[in-house]
Coordinates of C-alpha atoms (C1' of nucleotides) in Angstrom, one line a residue:
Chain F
X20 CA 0.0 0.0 0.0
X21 CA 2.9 2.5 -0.8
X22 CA 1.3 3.0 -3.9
X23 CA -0.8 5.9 -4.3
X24 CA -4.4 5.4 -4.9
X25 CA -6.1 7.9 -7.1
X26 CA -9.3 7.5 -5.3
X27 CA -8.0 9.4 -2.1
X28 CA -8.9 12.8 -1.7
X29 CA -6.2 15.8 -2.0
X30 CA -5.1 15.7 1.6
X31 CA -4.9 12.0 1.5
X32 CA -3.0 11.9 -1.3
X33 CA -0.5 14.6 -0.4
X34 CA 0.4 12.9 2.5
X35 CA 1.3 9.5 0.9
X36 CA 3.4 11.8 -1.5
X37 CA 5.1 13.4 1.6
X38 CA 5.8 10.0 2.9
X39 CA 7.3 8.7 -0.7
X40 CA 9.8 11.9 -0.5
X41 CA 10.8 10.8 3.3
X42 CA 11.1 7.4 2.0
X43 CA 13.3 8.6 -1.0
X44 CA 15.3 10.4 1.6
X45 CA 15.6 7.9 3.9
X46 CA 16.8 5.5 1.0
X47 CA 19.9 8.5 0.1
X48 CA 20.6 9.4 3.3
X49 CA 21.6 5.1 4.1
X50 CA 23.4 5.3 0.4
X51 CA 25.0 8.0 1.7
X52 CA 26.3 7.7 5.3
X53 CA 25.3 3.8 5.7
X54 CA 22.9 2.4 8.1
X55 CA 24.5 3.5 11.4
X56 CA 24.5 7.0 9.5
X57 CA 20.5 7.3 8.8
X58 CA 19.3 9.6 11.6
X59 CA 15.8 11.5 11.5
X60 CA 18.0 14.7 11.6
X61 CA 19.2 13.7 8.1
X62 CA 16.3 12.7 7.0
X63 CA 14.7 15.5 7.7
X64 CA 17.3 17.7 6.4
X65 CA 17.0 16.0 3.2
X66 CA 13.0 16.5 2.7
X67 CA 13.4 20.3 3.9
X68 CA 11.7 19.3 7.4
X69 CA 12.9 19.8 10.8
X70 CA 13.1 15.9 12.6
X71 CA 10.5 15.9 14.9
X72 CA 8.1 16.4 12.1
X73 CA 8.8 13.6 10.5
X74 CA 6.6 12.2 13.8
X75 CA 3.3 13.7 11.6
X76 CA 3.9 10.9 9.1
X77 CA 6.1 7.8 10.6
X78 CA 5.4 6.7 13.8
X79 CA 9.0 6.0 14.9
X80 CA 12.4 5.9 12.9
X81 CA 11.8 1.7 13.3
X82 CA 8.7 2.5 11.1
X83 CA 10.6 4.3 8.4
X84 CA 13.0 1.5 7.8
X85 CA 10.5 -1.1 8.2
X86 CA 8.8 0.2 5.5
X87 CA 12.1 0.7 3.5
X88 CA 12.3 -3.4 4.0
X89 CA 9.2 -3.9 2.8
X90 CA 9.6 -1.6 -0.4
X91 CA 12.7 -3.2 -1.4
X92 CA 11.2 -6.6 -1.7
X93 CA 8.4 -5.5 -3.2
X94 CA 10.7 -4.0 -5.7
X95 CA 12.8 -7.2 -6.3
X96 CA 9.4 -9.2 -6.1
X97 CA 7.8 -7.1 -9.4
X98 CA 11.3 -7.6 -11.1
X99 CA 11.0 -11.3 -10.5
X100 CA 6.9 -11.0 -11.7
X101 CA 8.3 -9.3 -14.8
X102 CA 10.7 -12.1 -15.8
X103 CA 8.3 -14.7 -14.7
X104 CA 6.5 -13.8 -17.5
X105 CA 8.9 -13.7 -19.9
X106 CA 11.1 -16.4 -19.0
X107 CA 13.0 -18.5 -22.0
X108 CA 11.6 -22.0 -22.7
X109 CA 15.9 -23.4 -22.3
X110 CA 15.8 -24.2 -18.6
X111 CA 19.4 -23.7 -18.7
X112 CA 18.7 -20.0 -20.3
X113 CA 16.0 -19.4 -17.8
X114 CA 18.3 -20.4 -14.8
X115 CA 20.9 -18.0 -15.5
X116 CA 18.3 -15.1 -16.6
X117 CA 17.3 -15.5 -13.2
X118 CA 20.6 -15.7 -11.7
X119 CA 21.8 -12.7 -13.3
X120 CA 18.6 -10.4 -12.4
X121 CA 19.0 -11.2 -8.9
X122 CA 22.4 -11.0 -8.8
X123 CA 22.0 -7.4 -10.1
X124 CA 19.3 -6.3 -7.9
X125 CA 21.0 -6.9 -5.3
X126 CA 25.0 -5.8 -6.1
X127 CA 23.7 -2.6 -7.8
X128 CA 22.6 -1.2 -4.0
X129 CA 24.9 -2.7 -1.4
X130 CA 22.8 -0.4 1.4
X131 CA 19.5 -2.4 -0.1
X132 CA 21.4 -5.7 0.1
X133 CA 22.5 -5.4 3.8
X134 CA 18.8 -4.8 4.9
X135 CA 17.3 -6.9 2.8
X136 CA 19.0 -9.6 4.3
X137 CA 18.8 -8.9 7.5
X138 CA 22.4 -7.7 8.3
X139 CA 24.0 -4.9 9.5
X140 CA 21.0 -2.6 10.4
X141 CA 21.3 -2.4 14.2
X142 CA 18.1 -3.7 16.1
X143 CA 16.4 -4.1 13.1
X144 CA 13.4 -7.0 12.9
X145 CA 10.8 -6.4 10.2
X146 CA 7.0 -6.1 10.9
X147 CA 5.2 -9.1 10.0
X148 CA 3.3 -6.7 6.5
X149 CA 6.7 -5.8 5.8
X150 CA 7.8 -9.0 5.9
X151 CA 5.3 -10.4 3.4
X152 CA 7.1 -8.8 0.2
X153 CA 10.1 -11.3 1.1
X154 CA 7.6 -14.4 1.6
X155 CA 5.9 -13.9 -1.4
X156 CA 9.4 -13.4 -3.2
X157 CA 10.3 -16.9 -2.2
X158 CA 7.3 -18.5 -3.2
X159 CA 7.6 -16.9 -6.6
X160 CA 10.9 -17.6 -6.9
X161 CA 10.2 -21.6 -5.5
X162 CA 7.4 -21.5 -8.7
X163 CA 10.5 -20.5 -11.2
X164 CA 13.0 -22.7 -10.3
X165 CA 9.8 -25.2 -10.6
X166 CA 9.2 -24.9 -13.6
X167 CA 13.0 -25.3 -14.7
X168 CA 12.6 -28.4 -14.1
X169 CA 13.7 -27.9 -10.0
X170 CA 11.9 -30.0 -8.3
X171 CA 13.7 -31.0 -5.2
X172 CA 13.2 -29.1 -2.0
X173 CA 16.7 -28.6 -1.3
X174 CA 17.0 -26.8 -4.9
X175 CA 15.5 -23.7 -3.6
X176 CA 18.0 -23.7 -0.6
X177 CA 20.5 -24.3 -2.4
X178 CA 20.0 -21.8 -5.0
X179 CA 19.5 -19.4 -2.4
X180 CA 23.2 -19.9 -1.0
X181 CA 24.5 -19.8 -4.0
X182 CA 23.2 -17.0 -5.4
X183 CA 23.5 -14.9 -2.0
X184 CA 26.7 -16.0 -1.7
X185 CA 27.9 -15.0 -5.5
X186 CA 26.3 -11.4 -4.3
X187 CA 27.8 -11.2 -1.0
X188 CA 31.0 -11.6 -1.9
X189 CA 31.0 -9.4 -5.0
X190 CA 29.7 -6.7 -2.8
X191 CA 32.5 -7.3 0.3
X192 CA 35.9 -7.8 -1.8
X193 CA 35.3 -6.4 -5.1
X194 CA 32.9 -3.8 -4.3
X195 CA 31.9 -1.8 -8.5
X196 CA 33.8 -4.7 -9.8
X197 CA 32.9 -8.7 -11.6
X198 CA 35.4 -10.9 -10.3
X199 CA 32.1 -12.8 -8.9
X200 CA 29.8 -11.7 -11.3
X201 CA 31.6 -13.7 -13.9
X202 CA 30.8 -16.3 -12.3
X203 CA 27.5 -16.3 -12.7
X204 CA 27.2 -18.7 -15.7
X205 CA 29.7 -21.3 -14.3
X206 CA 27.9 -21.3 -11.1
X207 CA 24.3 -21.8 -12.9
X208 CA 25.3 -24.1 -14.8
X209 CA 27.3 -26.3 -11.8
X210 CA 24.2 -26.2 -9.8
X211 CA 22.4 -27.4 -13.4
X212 CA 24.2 -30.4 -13.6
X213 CA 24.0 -31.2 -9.7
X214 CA 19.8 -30.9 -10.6
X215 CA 20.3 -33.2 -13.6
X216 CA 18.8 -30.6 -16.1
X217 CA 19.3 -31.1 -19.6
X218 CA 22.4 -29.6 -21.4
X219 CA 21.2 -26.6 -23.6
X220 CA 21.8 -27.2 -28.0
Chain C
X16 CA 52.0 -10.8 19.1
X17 CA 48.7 -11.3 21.5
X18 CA 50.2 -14.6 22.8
X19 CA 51.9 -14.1 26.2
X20 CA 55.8 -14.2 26.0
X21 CA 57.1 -16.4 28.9
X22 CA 60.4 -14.0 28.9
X23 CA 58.7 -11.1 29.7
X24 CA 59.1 -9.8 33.5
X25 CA 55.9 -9.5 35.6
X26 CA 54.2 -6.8 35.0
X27 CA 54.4 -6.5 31.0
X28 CA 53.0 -10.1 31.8
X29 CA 50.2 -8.6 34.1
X30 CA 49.7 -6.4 30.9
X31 CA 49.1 -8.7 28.3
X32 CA 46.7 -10.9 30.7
X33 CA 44.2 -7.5 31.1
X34 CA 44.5 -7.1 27.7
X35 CA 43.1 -10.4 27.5
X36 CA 40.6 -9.8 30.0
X37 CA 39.2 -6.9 28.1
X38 CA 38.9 -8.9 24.6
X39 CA 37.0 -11.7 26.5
X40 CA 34.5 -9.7 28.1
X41 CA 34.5 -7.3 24.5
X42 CA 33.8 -10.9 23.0
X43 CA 31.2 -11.7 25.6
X44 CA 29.3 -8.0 24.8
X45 CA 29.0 -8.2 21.6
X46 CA 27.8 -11.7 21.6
X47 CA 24.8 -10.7 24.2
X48 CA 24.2 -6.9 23.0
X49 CA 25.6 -7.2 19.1
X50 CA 27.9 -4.8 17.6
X51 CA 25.8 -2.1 18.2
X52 CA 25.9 -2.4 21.9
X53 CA 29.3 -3.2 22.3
X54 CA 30.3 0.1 24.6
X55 CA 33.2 0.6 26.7
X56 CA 31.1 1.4 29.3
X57 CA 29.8 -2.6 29.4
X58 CA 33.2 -3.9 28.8
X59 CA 34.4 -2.2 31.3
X60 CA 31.7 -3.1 33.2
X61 CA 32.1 -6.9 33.0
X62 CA 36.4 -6.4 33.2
X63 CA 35.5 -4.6 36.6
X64 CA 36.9 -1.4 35.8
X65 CA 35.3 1.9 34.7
X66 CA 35.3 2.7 31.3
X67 CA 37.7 5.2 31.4
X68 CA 40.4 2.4 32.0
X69 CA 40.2 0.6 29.6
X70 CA 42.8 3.5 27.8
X71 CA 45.7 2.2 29.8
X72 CA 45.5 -1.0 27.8
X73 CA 43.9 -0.1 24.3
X74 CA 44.3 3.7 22.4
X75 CA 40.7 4.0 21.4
X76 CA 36.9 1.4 20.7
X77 CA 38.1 1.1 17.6
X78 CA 41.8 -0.4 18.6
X79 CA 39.7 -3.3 20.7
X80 CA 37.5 -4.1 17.9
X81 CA 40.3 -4.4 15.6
X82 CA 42.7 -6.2 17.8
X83 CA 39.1 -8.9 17.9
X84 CA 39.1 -9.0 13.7
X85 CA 42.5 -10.0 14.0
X86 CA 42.0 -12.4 16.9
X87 CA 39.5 -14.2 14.8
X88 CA 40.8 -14.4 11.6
X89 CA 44.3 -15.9 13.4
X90 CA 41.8 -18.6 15.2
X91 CA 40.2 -20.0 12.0
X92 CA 43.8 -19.8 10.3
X93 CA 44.9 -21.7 13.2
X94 CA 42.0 -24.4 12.8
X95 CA 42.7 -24.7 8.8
X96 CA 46.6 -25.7 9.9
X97 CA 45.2 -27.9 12.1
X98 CA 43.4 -29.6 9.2
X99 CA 46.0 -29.3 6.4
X100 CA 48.3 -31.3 8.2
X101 CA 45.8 -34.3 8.8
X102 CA 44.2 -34.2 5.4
X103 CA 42.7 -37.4 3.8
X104 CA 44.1 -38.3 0.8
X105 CA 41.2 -38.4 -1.7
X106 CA 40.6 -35.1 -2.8
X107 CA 36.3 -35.3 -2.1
X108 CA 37.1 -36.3 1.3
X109 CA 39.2 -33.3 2.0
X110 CA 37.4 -30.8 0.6
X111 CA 34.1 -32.0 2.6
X112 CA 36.4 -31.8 5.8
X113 CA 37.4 -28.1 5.0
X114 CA 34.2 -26.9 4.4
X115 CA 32.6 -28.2 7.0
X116 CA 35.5 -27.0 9.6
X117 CA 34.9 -23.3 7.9
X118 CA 31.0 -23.8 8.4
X119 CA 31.1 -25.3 11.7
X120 CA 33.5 -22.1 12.3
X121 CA 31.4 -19.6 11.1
X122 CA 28.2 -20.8 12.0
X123 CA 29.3 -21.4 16.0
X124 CA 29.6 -17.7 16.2
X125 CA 27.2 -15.5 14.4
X126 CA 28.7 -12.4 15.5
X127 CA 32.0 -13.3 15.0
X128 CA 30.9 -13.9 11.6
X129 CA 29.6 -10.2 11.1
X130 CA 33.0 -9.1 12.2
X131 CA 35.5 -11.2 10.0
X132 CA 33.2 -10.6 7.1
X133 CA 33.1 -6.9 7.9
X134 CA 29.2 -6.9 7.5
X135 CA 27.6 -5.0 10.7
X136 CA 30.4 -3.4 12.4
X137 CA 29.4 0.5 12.0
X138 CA 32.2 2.1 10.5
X139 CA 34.8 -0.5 11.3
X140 CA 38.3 -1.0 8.5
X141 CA 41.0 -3.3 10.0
X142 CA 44.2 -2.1 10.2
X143 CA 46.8 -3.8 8.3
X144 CA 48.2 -5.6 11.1
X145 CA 45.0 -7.3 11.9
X146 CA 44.2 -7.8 8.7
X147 CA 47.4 -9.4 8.1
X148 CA 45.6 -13.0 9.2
X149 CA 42.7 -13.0 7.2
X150 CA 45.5 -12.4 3.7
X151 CA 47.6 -15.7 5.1
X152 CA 44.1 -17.5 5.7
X153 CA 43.1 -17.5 2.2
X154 CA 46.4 -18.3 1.0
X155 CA 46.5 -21.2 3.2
X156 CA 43.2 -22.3 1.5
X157 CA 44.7 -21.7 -1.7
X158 CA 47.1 -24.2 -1.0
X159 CA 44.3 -26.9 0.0
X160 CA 42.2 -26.2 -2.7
X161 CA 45.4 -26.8 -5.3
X162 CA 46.2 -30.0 -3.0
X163 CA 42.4 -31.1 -3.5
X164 CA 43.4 -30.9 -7.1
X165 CA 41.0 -27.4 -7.8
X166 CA 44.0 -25.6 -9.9
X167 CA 41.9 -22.7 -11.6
X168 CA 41.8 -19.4 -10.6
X169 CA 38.3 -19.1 -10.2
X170 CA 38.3 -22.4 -7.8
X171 CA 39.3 -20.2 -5.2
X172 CA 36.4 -17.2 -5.6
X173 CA 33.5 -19.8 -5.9
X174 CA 34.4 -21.8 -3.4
X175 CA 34.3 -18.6 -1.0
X176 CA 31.0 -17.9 -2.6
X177 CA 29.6 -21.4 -2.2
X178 CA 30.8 -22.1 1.9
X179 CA 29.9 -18.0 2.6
X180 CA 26.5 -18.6 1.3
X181 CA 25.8 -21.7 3.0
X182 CA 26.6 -20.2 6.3
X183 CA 25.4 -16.6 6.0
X184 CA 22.1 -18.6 5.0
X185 CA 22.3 -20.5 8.1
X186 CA 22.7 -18.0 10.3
X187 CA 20.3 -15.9 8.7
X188 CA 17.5 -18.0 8.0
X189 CA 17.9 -21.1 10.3
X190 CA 20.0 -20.1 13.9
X191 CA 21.0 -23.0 15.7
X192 CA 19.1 -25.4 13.0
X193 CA 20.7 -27.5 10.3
X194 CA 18.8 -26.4 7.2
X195 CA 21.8 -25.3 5.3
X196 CA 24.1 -28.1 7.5
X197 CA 22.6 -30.7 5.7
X198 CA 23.8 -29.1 2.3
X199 CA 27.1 -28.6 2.6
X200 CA 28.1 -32.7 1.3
X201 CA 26.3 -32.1 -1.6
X202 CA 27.2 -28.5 -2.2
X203 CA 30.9 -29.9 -2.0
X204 CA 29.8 -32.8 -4.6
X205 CA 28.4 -30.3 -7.1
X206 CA 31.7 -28.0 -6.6
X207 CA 33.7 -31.2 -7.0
X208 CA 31.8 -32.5 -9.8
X209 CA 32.5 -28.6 -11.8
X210 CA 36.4 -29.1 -11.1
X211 CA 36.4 -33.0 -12.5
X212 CA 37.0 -34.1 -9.5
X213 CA 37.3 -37.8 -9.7
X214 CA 34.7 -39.8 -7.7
X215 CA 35.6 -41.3 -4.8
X216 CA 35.6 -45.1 -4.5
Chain L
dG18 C1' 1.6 19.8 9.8
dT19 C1' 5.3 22.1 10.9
dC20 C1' 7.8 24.6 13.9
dT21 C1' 11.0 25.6 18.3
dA22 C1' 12.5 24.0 22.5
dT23 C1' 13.8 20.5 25.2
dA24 C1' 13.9 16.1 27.8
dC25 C1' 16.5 12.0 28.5
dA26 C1' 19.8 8.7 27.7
dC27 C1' 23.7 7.4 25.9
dC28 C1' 28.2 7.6 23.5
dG29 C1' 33.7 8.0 23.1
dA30 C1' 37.2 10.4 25.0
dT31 C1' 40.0 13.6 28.2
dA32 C1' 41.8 15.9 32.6
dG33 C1' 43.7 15.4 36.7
dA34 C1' 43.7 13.5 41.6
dC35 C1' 45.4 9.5 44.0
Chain I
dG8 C1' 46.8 2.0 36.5
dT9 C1' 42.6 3.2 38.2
dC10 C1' 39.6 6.4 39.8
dT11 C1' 35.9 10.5 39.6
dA12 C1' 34.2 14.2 37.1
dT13 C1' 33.1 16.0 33.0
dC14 C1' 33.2 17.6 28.1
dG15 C1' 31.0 17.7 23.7
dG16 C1' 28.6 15.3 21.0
dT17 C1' 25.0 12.0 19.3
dG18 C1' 20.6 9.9 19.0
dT19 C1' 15.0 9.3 19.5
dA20 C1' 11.2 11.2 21.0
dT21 C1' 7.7 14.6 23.2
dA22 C1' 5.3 19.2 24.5
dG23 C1' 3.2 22.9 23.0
dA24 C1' 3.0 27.3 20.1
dC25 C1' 1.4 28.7 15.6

DNA sequence: GTCTATACACCGATAGAC
DNA sequence: GTCTATCGGTGTATAGAC
C-alpha cells in the first residue's frame, strides 16, 4: 500500500506523497552515510523538514525502515513477476536469466542488500506486512525454479546460498567490480548439472 | 604478538593478561548486546573497571575491535593448519572436511561472523596488522584447494562464494538449526563435480 | 503539519587526583 | 593504573505554540 491510490482525496494523497519523499530520503541518506548514519535529523534535512516532524507521518524511525524493507522486496518481487512472464523455454537460459537479475538487484545497491538480508541494520526485525514482500518473493521464486525443471526441495535452498553467496561476496571484496559476477554462468550451470537438467543445443 | 611471552618480566605479563581480559568480556558484549551495543562502558563493566580504564590497555573502541578482527581471523587460520596437516588423501574427502570446519566455524559464532566478514560493524576498516591474518588464511586455503586438485583461478572465488552462502544462510534464515548443514556434502559434490573431480571409490 | 525548544539517555574520550 | 568528574557530542522522541 505504498502506492498511491487515485481514489484518495487531495489531503490524502498529499500525504502519501510526503511519505514517498521521506522514504526517497531515507533510501539516500543510508546510500549515503550507511545504516548506522540514517538519523531523522538527516532525513529531515534531506526533505526540507525539521526531525521531529517527520513524527506527523512515521510513527518512529523503526517505522521508516521497516517500511524501507518492505519496499525493497516488493521491488525485487515485481522484477521477478516481470521475468516470470517472460522467462525463455531453455531451462538452462532461464536459470541464468534469473541468476543474473538477482544478482544485479541486489549488487547494484549494497545499502538495499545489507537490509534486505537482515544484516548490519542495528536492532532491526521487520513487521510481519513488511515481511510479506520477502515471503511472497520466495514462493515466486520456489514456482521459477519449478518450472525449470527444480523439483527437489533442497534446490530452492540451495540456490538461495549460491546466489547470496555470489552477491555477498562481489559486494564485500570487489565492491563496483565482476570478479564474482563472472561467475554467474559457471555457477548456474554447476548447480544445473548437480539438478540433472538437460544440457542446452 | 597477543600470545603471552614467557620471557617477559611480571608486569608486562600482568599487561598482556588485562588485555586479555578486556577482549574476553569485549567478546562476551558483543555476543549478548551485538555490535551495536558493544560500549566501553559494558566492557568495562564486565572487566571490573570503569570505562575510562580501559585506555591504559587499548588507544581507542576502535583499537579493541580491531585487535578482535584479527583475533579471529588468526583462530580460524589456526583451525585450517590444524586440518592441512591431517588431510585425507582423496581429494572429495578433504574438501568435505574443509568446508565443513569453515561452516562449523562460522556458523558457532554468528557475531564473530559479522566481524571477519566486515558486514555490521558500524564504521569498522581493520588495520593492516589485523588484517594481516585474514590475507595468510586464504592463501593457506589456496594451497588446500590446489592439493584437492582445484588448480583454476576461479576455484578459489567460488568456493568462498559457495561455503559464505551456505553459512550466512544458516545463520540468517535457520539459527542453531541445520537447514543449510545438511547441504554442505552435496554442495561440495556439485563443486567437485565442476572441477572434474574424480569420484571417490 | 510544521515549527522551536527541550527532555532524556547514551556515546567516546580527556583531565587530573590519588 | 585506576579512579571521579566531566566535556562535547550523538541519538530518538515529546510538548506545546502557531
Amino acid at each position: 500500500m505504498t502506492l498511491e491510490d487515485p481514489k484518495l482525496d487531495w489531503t490524502a494523497r498529499r500525504r502519501q506523497a510526503t511519505r514517498r519523499e521521506i522514504l526517497d530520503a531515507a533510501w539516500e541518506t543510508a546510500r549515503t552515510d550507511g545504516w548506522e548514519g540514517l538519523t531523522l535529523r538527516r532525513v529531515a534535512e534531506r526533505v526540507g523538514m525539521r526531525a521531529p516532524s517527520l513524527y506527523s507521518h512515521y510513527a518512529s524511525k523503526a517505522a521508516i525502515v521497516d517500511a524501507m524493507f518492505g519496499a525493497a522486496w516488493q521491488e525485487l518481487d515485481d522484477e521477478m513477476a516481470q521475468l516470470e512472464s517472460e522467462l525463455p523455454d531453455d531451462p538452462r537460459a532461464a536459470l541464468l536469466l534469473v541468476a543474473r537479475s538477482a544478482f544485479g538487484f541486489f549488487t547494484s545497491e549494497p545499502v538495499r542488500h545489507t537490509l534486505m538480508n537482515l544484516i548490519a541494520v542495528p536492532g532491526f526485525v521487520p513487521s510481519e506486512e513488511s515481511y510479506a514482500p520477502s515471503v511472497r518473493n520466495l514462493d515466486r521464486l520456489r514456482r521459477l525454479l519449478t518450472r525449470c525443471g527444480i523439483t527437489e526441495a533442497a534446490g530452492v535452498d540451495l540456490w538461495t546460498a549460491l546466489i547470496g553467496g555470489l552477491t555477498s561476496q562481489q559486494i564485500a571484496n570487489d565492491p563496483g567490480g565482476d570478479r564474482w559476477a563472472r561467475l554467474v554462468p559457471r555457477a548456474v550451470a554447476m548447480y544445473a548439472d548437480q539438478f540433472g537438467l538437460p544440457r542446452s543445443v
